[in-house]
Amino acid sequence: MPHLPNAVLWSIPAFVLLTVVEMVSYRFHPDDDAEGYAAKDAATSVTMGLGSLVFDLVWKIPIVAIYAAIYELTPLRVPVLWWTLPLMLLAQDFFYYWSHRGHHVIRILWACHVVHHSSEKFNLTTALRQPWTTWTVWPFYVPMIALGVHPAAVAFCSSVNLVYQFWIHTERIGTLPRPIEFVFNTPSHHRVHHASQGGYLDRNFGGILIVWDRLFGSFVPEIERPVYGLTKNIGTYNPLRVATHEYAAIARDIAAARGWRERAGRVFMGPGWQPGPVPEAGPVPEAGSAAEPGSAPEAGAAPEPGSAPKPGAVPKAGSAVEPGPREPVGESAR
């Protein structure tokens, strides 16, 4: 078993120092165009980060067991060497992109990740606002284990990825030289990711590299000033509510659902998914009475020349009917 450090734990002193420096910079050089800090918001972010360390230990037990079983079953082995480690970091960043993207477009996964987007501020403490239910992340890294990468190496690569993303949660850095902006995830790119404007939603999922977004069509540059938070902000600093509010919303939607199809949609479709309208059943005409508008014509009856079929009418075989207008699709409600 390779002995690799936990980059997150080793980086905590740097996290604290950089956060203090950023706070002081706002004190002496305020920026009216930046969100800056708010005491309650920052305290909630730090609390969420500390809580995530505790809960991650709980989730680690079954996840390590699953990873270990897969690793023992595969005949492949990738040694941890000076030249294989960068390849592992590259592979982990690739799978992180798809994990991150999946946690934005599947609601039950979004219920975990929404915690990180719940702050209406954007500063270094926002990076610490981590979820307490990261049990939804592990399936995305199974391919690495199956290809022979040791679970400890995957954990190390994940911690490096997380540490890298700390410094990009800031408004104190504008844009960097173009080659860096083209290849790497930067504060400018990540500000877009945390924005709640429609054009910025579900964009820039990269961890260390932004090239995955460029390759898979999810990249958007920072043009207008971002508005941070959710499209429907939760308005609370209670850590327990921050951690669980979307799970509670899913439970309410499932309880009010009108069928199993809607229940599945409320869980596995996107966060803004809405079921289509249910057509109302019309009255059944009495035997021998005239057909009401929308009912089927009598067998053999032909429509008048030049007339269009009535709404809901069954056309004759071989006749063409113009398609009606579609119902609008509900907008995303994040």
PDB file of N, CA, C and O in Angstrom, residues 82-137:
ATOM      1  N   TRP A  82       7.292   8.263  -9.994  1.00  0.00           N
ATOM      2  CA  TRP A  82       7.381   9.693 -10.279  1.00  0.00           C
ATOM      3  C   TRP A  82       6.682  10.052 -11.572  1.00  0.00           C
ATOM      4  O   TRP A  82       6.171  11.154 -11.735  1.00  0.00           O
ATOM      5  N   TRP A  83       6.644   9.098 -12.537  1.00  0.00           N
ATOM      6  CA  TRP A  83       6.031   9.416 -13.831  1.00  0.00           C
ATOM      7  C   TRP A  83       4.587   8.942 -13.935  1.00  0.00           C
ATOM      8  O   TRP A  83       3.836   9.413 -14.797  1.00  0.00           O
ATOM      9  N   THR A  84       4.163   7.992 -13.077  1.00  0.00           N
ATOM     10  CA  THR A  84       2.762   7.550 -13.116  1.00  0.00           C
ATOM     11  C   THR A  84       1.862   8.481 -12.311  1.00  0.00           C
ATOM     12  O   THR A  84       0.669   8.599 -12.614  1.00  0.00           O
ATOM     13  N   LEU A  85       2.420   9.140 -11.295  1.00  0.00           N
ATOM     14  CA  LEU A  85       1.595  10.006 -10.450  1.00  0.00           C
ATOM     15  C   LEU A  85       0.969  11.163 -11.235  1.00  0.00           C
ATOM     16  O   LEU A  85      -0.219  11.451 -11.063  1.00  0.00           O
ATOM     17  N   PRO A  86       1.722  11.860 -12.109  1.00  0.00           N
ATOM     18  CA  PRO A  86       1.061  12.900 -12.927  1.00  0.00           C
ATOM     19  C   PRO A  86      -0.052  12.345 -13.817  1.00  0.00           C
ATOM     20  O   PRO A  86      -1.077  13.014 -14.027  1.00  0.00           O
ATOM     21  N   LEU A  87       0.116  11.121 -14.327  1.00  0.00           N
ATOM     22  CA  LEU A  87      -0.939  10.508 -15.135  1.00  0.00           C
ATOM     23  C   LEU A  87      -2.172  10.201 -14.286  1.00  0.00           C
ATOM     24  O   LEU A  87      -3.315  10.344 -14.744  1.00  0.00           O
ATOM     25  N   MET A  88      -1.955   9.775 -13.037  1.00  0.00           N
ATOM     26  CA  MET A  88      -3.076   9.534 -12.127  1.00  0.00           C
ATOM     27  C   MET A  88      -3.813  10.844 -11.826  1.00  0.00           C
ATOM     28  O   MET A  88      -5.049  10.873 -11.781  1.00  0.00           O
ATOM     29  N   LEU A  89      -3.065  11.923 -11.610  1.00  0.00           N
ATOM     30  CA  LEU A  89      -3.682  13.226 -11.360  1.00  0.00           C
ATOM     31  C   LEU A  89      -4.505  13.668 -12.565  1.00  0.00           C
ATOM     32  O   LEU A  89      -5.605  14.220 -12.401  1.00  0.00           O
ATOM     33  N   LEU A  90      -3.986  13.420 -13.759  1.00  0.00           N
ATOM     34  CA  LEU A  90      -4.721  13.776 -14.973  1.00  0.00           C
ATOM     35  C   LEU A  90      -6.005  12.960 -15.083  1.00  0.00           C
ATOM     36  O   LEU A  90      -7.082  13.503 -15.387  1.00  0.00           O
ATOM     37  N   ALA A  91      -5.911  11.647 -14.816  1.00  0.00           N
ATOM     38  CA  ALA A  91      -7.094  10.784 -14.885  1.00  0.00           C
ATOM     39  C   ALA A  91      -8.120  11.185 -13.826  1.00  0.00           C
ATOM     40  O   ALA A  91      -9.328  11.258 -14.098  1.00  0.00           O
ATOM     41  N   GLN A  92      -7.650  11.459 -12.613  1.00  0.00           N
ATOM     42  CA  GLN A  92      -8.576  11.856 -11.552  1.00  0.00           C
ATOM     43  C   GLN A  92      -9.277  13.160 -11.895  1.00  0.00           C
ATOM     44  O   GLN A  92     -10.478  13.319 -11.643  1.00  0.00           O
ATOM     45  N   ASP A  93      -8.555  14.106 -12.502  1.00  0.00           N
ATOM     46  CA  ASP A  93      -9.162  15.378 -12.878  1.00  0.00           C
ATOM     47  C   ASP A  93     -10.220  15.171 -13.958  1.00  0.00           C
ATOM     48  O   ASP A  93     -11.260  15.845 -13.948  1.00  0.00           O
ATOM     49  N   PHE A  94      -9.962  14.233 -14.872  1.00  0.00           N
ATOM     50  CA  PHE A  94     -10.949  13.903 -15.915  1.00  0.00           C
ATOM     51  C   PHE A  94     -12.222  13.350 -15.288  1.00  0.00           C
ATOM     52  O   PHE A  94     -13.330  13.792 -15.616  1.00  0.00           O
ATOM     53  N   PHE A  95     -12.099  12.390 -14.379  1.00  0.00           N
ATOM     54  CA  PHE A  95     -13.285  11.813 -13.744  1.00  0.00           C
ATOM     55  C   PHE A  95     -13.941  12.803 -12.788  1.00  0.00           C
ATOM     56  O   PHE A  95     -15.165  12.763 -12.592  1.00  0.00           O
ATOM     57  N   TYR A  96     -13.134  13.699 -12.196  1.00  0.00           N
ATOM     58  CA  TYR A  96     -13.728  14.747 -11.375  1.00  0.00           C
ATOM     59  C   TYR A  96     -14.648  15.624 -12.217  1.00  0.00           C
ATOM     60  O   TYR A  96     -15.730  16.020 -11.747  1.00  0.00           O
ATOM     61  N   TYR A  97     -14.225  15.947 -13.433  1.00  0.00           N
ATOM     62  CA  TYR A  97     -15.072  16.768 -14.312  1.00  0.00           C
ATOM     63  C   TYR A  97     -16.446  16.128 -14.480  1.00  0.00           C
ATOM     64  O   TYR A  97     -17.482  16.804 -14.354  1.00  0.00           O
ATOM     65  N   TRP A  98     -16.490  14.823 -14.752  1.00  0.00           N
ATOM     66  CA  TRP A  98     -17.778  14.157 -14.978  1.00  0.00           C
ATOM     67  C   TRP A  98     -18.559  13.999 -13.682  1.00  0.00           C
ATOM     68  O   TRP A  98     -19.802  14.060 -13.678  1.00  0.00           O
ATOM     69  N   SER A  99     -17.861  13.798 -12.571  1.00  0.00           N
ATOM     70  CA  SER A  99     -18.540  13.766 -11.282  1.00  0.00           C
ATOM     71  C   SER A  99     -19.189  15.116 -10.990  1.00  0.00           C
ATOM     72  O   SER A  99     -20.362  15.193 -10.598  1.00  0.00           O
ATOM     73  N   HIS A 100     -18.420  16.186 -11.187  1.00  0.00           N
ATOM     74  CA  HIS A 100     -18.915  17.537 -10.922  1.00  0.00           C
ATOM     75  C   HIS A 100     -20.099  17.859 -11.833  1.00  0.00           C
ATOM     76  O   HIS A 100     -21.113  18.405 -11.392  1.00  0.00           O
ATOM     77  N   ARG A 101     -19.964  17.514 -13.099  1.00  0.00           N
ATOM     78  CA  ARG A 101     -21.048  17.770 -14.050  1.00  0.00           C
ATOM     79  C   ARG A 101     -22.296  16.975 -13.687  1.00  0.00           C
ATOM     80  O   ARG A 101     -23.419  17.491 -13.730  1.00  0.00           O
ATOM     81  N   GLY A 102     -22.100  15.703 -13.317  1.00  0.00           N
ATOM     82  CA  GLY A 102     -23.235  14.882 -12.913  1.00  0.00           C
ATOM     83  C   GLY A 102     -23.935  15.426 -11.693  1.00  0.00           C
ATOM     84  O   GLY A 102     -25.168  15.347 -11.574  1.00  0.00           O
ATOM     85  N   HIS A 103     -23.184  16.019 -10.769  1.00  0.00           N
ATOM     86  CA  HIS A 103     -23.772  16.577  -9.553  1.00  0.00           C
ATOM     87  C   HIS A 103     -24.509  17.886  -9.803  1.00  0.00           C
ATOM     88  O   HIS A 103     -25.127  18.434  -8.879  1.00  0.00           O
ATOM     89  N   HIS A 104     -24.460  18.383 -11.025  1.00  0.00           N
ATOM     90  CA  HIS A 104     -25.242  19.562 -11.389  1.00  0.00           C
ATOM     91  C   HIS A 104     -26.504  19.205 -12.169  1.00  0.00           C
ATOM     92  O   HIS A 104     -27.462  19.984 -12.159  1.00  0.00           O
ATOM     93  N   VAL A 105     -26.515  18.069 -12.844  1.00  0.00           N
ATOM     94  CA  VAL A 105     -27.618  17.762 -13.763  1.00  0.00           C
ATOM     95  C   VAL A 105     -28.512  16.623 -13.280  1.00  0.00           C
ATOM     96  O   VAL A 105     -29.530  16.331 -13.922  1.00  0.00           O
ATOM     97  N   ILE A 106     -28.168  15.963 -12.191  1.00  0.00           N
ATOM     98  CA  ILE A 106     -29.015  14.914 -11.595  1.00  0.00           C
ATOM     99  C   ILE A 106     -29.390  15.390 -10.197  1.00  0.00           C
ATOM    100  O   ILE A 106     -28.507  15.629  -9.359  1.00  0.00           O
ATOM    101  N   ARG A 107     -30.666  15.519  -9.923  1.00  0.00           N
ATOM    102  CA  ARG A 107     -31.090  16.231  -8.723  1.00  0.00           C
ATOM    103  C   ARG A 107     -30.639  15.574  -7.426  1.00  0.00           C
ATOM    104  O   ARG A 107     -30.252  16.271  -6.483  1.00  0.00           O
ATOM    105  N   ILE A 108     -30.666  14.244  -7.345  1.00  0.00           N
ATOM    106  CA  ILE A 108     -30.275  13.602  -6.095  1.00  0.00           C
ATOM    107  C   ILE A 108     -28.785  13.835  -5.826  1.00  0.00           C
ATOM    108  O   ILE A 108     -28.343  13.899  -4.671  1.00  0.00           O
ATOM    109  N   LEU A 109     -27.992  13.994  -6.882  1.00  0.00           N
ATOM    110  CA  LEU A 109     -26.583  14.349  -6.724  1.00  0.00           C
ATOM    111  C   LEU A 109     -26.428  15.837  -6.412  1.00  0.00           C
ATOM    112  O   LEU A 109     -25.575  16.231  -5.613  1.00  0.00           O
ATOM    113  N   TRP A 110     -27.258  16.649  -7.053  1.00  0.00           N
ATOM    114  CA  TRP A 110     -27.245  18.084  -6.783  1.00  0.00           C
ATOM    115  C   TRP A 110     -27.564  18.367  -5.314  1.00  0.00           C
ATOM    116  O   TRP A 110     -27.048  19.319  -4.730  1.00  0.00           O
ATOM    117  N   ALA A 111     -28.388  17.523  -4.688  1.00  0.00           N
ATOM    118  CA  ALA A 111     -28.722  17.715  -3.277  1.00  0.00           C
ATOM    119  C   ALA A 111     -27.481  17.680  -2.402  1.00  0.00           C
ATOM    120  O   ALA A 111     -27.432  18.331  -1.354  1.00  0.00           O
ATOM    121  N   CYS A 112     -26.468  16.936  -2.837  1.00  0.00           N
ATOM    122  CA  CYS A 112     -25.188  16.938  -2.133  1.00  0.00           C
ATOM    123  C   CYS A 112     -24.396  18.197  -2.471  1.00  0.00           C
ATOM    124  O   CYS A 112     -23.970  18.945  -1.584  1.00  0.00           O
ATOM    125  N   HIS A 113     -24.251  18.482  -3.748  1.00  0.00           N
ATOM    126  CA  HIS A 113     -23.333  19.544  -4.189  1.00  0.00           C
ATOM    127  C   HIS A 113     -23.891  20.946  -3.980  1.00  0.00           C
ATOM    128  O   HIS A 113     -23.118  21.915  -3.916  1.00  0.00           O
ATOM    129  N   VAL A 114     -25.207  21.091  -3.882  1.00  0.00           N
ATOM    130  CA  VAL A 114     -25.811  22.416  -3.735  1.00  0.00           C
ATOM    131  C   VAL A 114     -25.260  23.160  -2.518  1.00  0.00           C
ATOM    132  O   VAL A 114     -25.233  24.395  -2.489  1.00  0.00           O
ATOM    133  N   VAL A 115     -24.793  22.414  -1.530  1.00  0.00           N
ATOM    134  CA  VAL A 115     -24.205  23.026  -0.328  1.00  0.00           C
ATOM    135  C   VAL A 115     -23.089  23.990  -0.720  1.00  0.00           C
ATOM    136  O   VAL A 115     -22.996  25.105  -0.205  1.00  0.00           O
ATOM    137  N   HIS A 116     -22.253  23.573  -1.631  1.00  0.00           N
ATOM    138  CA  HIS A 116     -21.098  24.384  -2.020  1.00  0.00           C
ATOM    139  C   HIS A 116     -21.515  25.660  -2.753  1.00  0.00           C
ATOM    140  O   HIS A 116     -20.755  26.629  -2.784  1.00  0.00           O
ATOM    141  N   HIS A 117     -22.701  25.670  -3.329  1.00  0.00           N
ATOM    142  CA  HIS A 117     -23.181  26.831  -4.088  1.00  0.00           C
ATOM    143  C   HIS A 117     -24.142  27.709  -3.283  1.00  0.00           C
ATOM    144  O   HIS A 117     -24.666  28.677  -3.821  1.00  0.00           O
ATOM    145  N   SER A 118     -24.362  27.382  -2.034  1.00  0.00           N
ATOM    146  CA  SER A 118     -25.426  28.043  -1.277  1.00  0.00           C
ATOM    147  C   SER A 118     -25.029  29.413  -0.726  1.00  0.00           C
ATOM    148  O   SER A 118     -25.885  30.157  -0.262  1.00  0.00           O
ATOM    149  N   SER A 119     -23.753  29.760  -0.772  1.00  0.00           N
ATOM    150  CA  SER A 119     -23.332  31.076  -0.282  1.00  0.00           C
ATOM    151  C   SER A 119     -23.555  32.139  -1.349  1.00  0.00           C
ATOM    152  O   SER A 119     -23.306  31.908  -2.532  1.00  0.00           O
ATOM    153  N   GLU A 120     -23.997  33.306  -0.920  1.00  0.00           N
ATOM    154  CA  GLU A 120     -24.153  34.441  -1.830  1.00  0.00           C
ATOM    155  C   GLU A 120     -22.899  35.304  -1.862  1.00  0.00           C
ATOM    156  O   GLU A 120     -22.883  36.366  -2.488  1.00  0.00           O
ATOM    157  N   LYS A 121     -21.850  34.844  -1.185  1.00  0.00           N
ATOM    158  CA  LYS A 121     -20.538  35.482  -1.220  1.00  0.00           C
ATOM    159  C   LYS A 121     -19.596  34.598  -2.017  1.00  0.00           C
ATOM    160  O   LYS A 121     -19.875  33.422  -2.275  1.00  0.00           O
ATOM    161  N   PHE A 122     -18.453  35.176  -2.403  1.00  0.00           N
ATOM    162  CA  PHE A 122     -17.445  34.376  -3.099  1.00  0.00           C
ATOM    163  C   PHE A 122     -16.081  34.809  -2.589  1.00  0.00           C
ATOM    164  O   PHE A 122     -15.529  35.822  -3.015  1.00  0.00           O
ATOM    165  N   ASN A 123     -15.577  34.038  -1.646  1.00  0.00           N
ATOM    166  CA  ASN A 123     -14.270  34.311  -1.063  1.00  0.00           C
ATOM    167  C   ASN A 123     -13.656  32.979  -0.646  1.00  0.00           C
ATOM    168  O   ASN A 123     -14.233  31.915  -0.893  1.00  0.00           O
ATOM    169  N   LEU A 124     -12.493  33.034  -0.042  1.00  0.00           N
ATOM    170  CA  LEU A 124     -11.778  31.799   0.267  1.00  0.00           C
ATOM    171  C   LEU A 124     -12.514  30.912   1.264  1.00  0.00           C
ATOM    172  O   LEU A 124     -12.324  29.686   1.263  1.00  0.00           O
ATOM    173  N   THR A 125     -13.372  31.482   2.105  1.00  0.00           N
ATOM    174  CA  THR A 125     -14.153  30.620   3.000  1.00  0.00           C
ATOM    175  C   THR A 125     -15.223  29.844   2.233  1.00  0.00           C
ATOM    176  O   THR A 125     -15.665  28.784   2.698  1.00  0.00           O
ATOM    177  N   THR A 126     -15.636  30.354   1.071  1.00  0.00           N
ATOM    178  CA  THR A 126     -16.607  29.618   0.252  1.00  0.00           C
ATOM    179  C   THR A 126     -16.041  28.275  -0.170  1.00  0.00           C
ATOM    180  O   THR A 126     -16.778  27.297  -0.303  1.00  0.00           O
ATOM    181  N   ALA A 127     -14.728  28.208  -0.377  1.00  0.00           N
ATOM    182  CA  ALA A 127     -14.093  26.940  -0.741  1.00  0.00           C
ATOM    183  C   ALA A 127     -14.264  25.894   0.352  1.00  0.00           C
ATOM    184  O   ALA A 127     -14.273  24.686   0.083  1.00  0.00           O
ATOM    185  N   LEU A 128     -14.404  26.355   1.594  1.00  0.00           N
ATOM    186  CA  LEU A 128     -14.540  25.434   2.727  1.00  0.00           C
ATOM    187  C   LEU A 128     -15.967  24.942   2.907  1.00  0.00           C
ATOM    188  O   LEU A 128     -16.196  24.006   3.681  1.00  0.00           O
ATOM    189  N   ARG A 129     -16.915  25.551   2.222  1.00  0.00           N
ATOM    190  CA  ARG A 129     -18.329  25.169   2.375  1.00  0.00           C
ATOM    191  C   ARG A 129     -18.566  23.864   1.616  1.00  0.00           C
ATOM    192  O   ARG A 129     -19.020  23.833   0.481  1.00  0.00           O
ATOM    193  N   GLN A 130     -18.259  22.773   2.279  1.00  0.00           N
ATOM    194  CA  GLN A 130     -18.312  21.452   1.655  1.00  0.00           C
ATOM    195  C   GLN A 130     -19.504  20.642   2.169  1.00  0.00           C
ATOM    196  O   GLN A 130     -19.947  20.825   3.299  1.00  0.00           O
ATOM    197  N   PRO A 131     -20.041  19.739   1.336  1.00  0.00           N
ATOM    198  CA  PRO A 131     -21.201  18.936   1.755  1.00  0.00           C
ATOM    199  C   PRO A 131     -20.840  17.887   2.786  1.00  0.00           C
ATOM    200  O   PRO A 131     -19.674  17.518   2.943  1.00  0.00           O
ATOM    201  N   TRP A 132     -21.870  17.403   3.463  1.00  0.00           N
ATOM    202  CA  TRP A 132     -21.705  16.355   4.464  1.00  0.00           C
ATOM    203  C   TRP A 132     -22.171  14.992   3.944  1.00  0.00           C
ATOM    204  O   TRP A 132     -22.176  14.021   4.687  1.00  0.00           O
ATOM    205  N   THR A 133     -22.564  14.930   2.678  1.00  0.00           N
ATOM    206  CA  THR A 133     -23.130  13.681   2.124  1.00  0.00           C
ATOM    207  C   THR A 133     -22.378  13.279   0.862  1.00  0.00           C
ATOM    208  O   THR A 133     -22.978  13.025  -0.177  1.00  0.00           O
ATOM    209  N   THR A 134     -21.054  13.191   0.946  1.00  0.00           N
ATOM    210  CA  THR A 134     -20.250  12.904  -0.241  1.00  0.00           C
ATOM    211  C   THR A 134     -20.266  11.431  -0.641  1.00  0.00           C
ATOM    212  O   THR A 134     -19.451  11.001  -1.462  1.00  0.00           O
ATOM    213  N   TRP A 135     -21.197  10.664  -0.117  1.00  0.00           N
ATOM    214  CA  TRP A 135     -21.350   9.267  -0.536  1.00  0.00           C
ATOM    215  C   TRP A 135     -21.783   9.153  -1.996  1.00  0.00           C
ATOM    216  O   TRP A 135     -21.760   8.066  -2.574  1.00  0.00           O
ATOM    217  N   THR A 136     -22.175  10.252  -2.621  1.00  0.00           N
ATOM    218  CA  THR A 136     -22.612  10.202  -4.025  1.00  0.00           C
ATOM    219  C   THR A 136     -21.444  10.341  -5.001  1.00  0.00           C
ATOM    220  O   THR A 136     -21.636  10.221  -6.209  1.00  0.00           O
ATOM    221  N   VAL A 137     -20.234  10.559  -4.509  1.00  0.00           N
ATOM    222  CA  VAL A 137     -19.094  10.860  -5.391  1.00  0.00           C
ATOM    223  C   VAL A 137     -18.343   9.605  -5.823  1.00  0.00           C
ATOM    224  O   VAL A 137     -17.856   9.515  -6.958  1.00  0.00           O
TER     225      VAL A 137
END
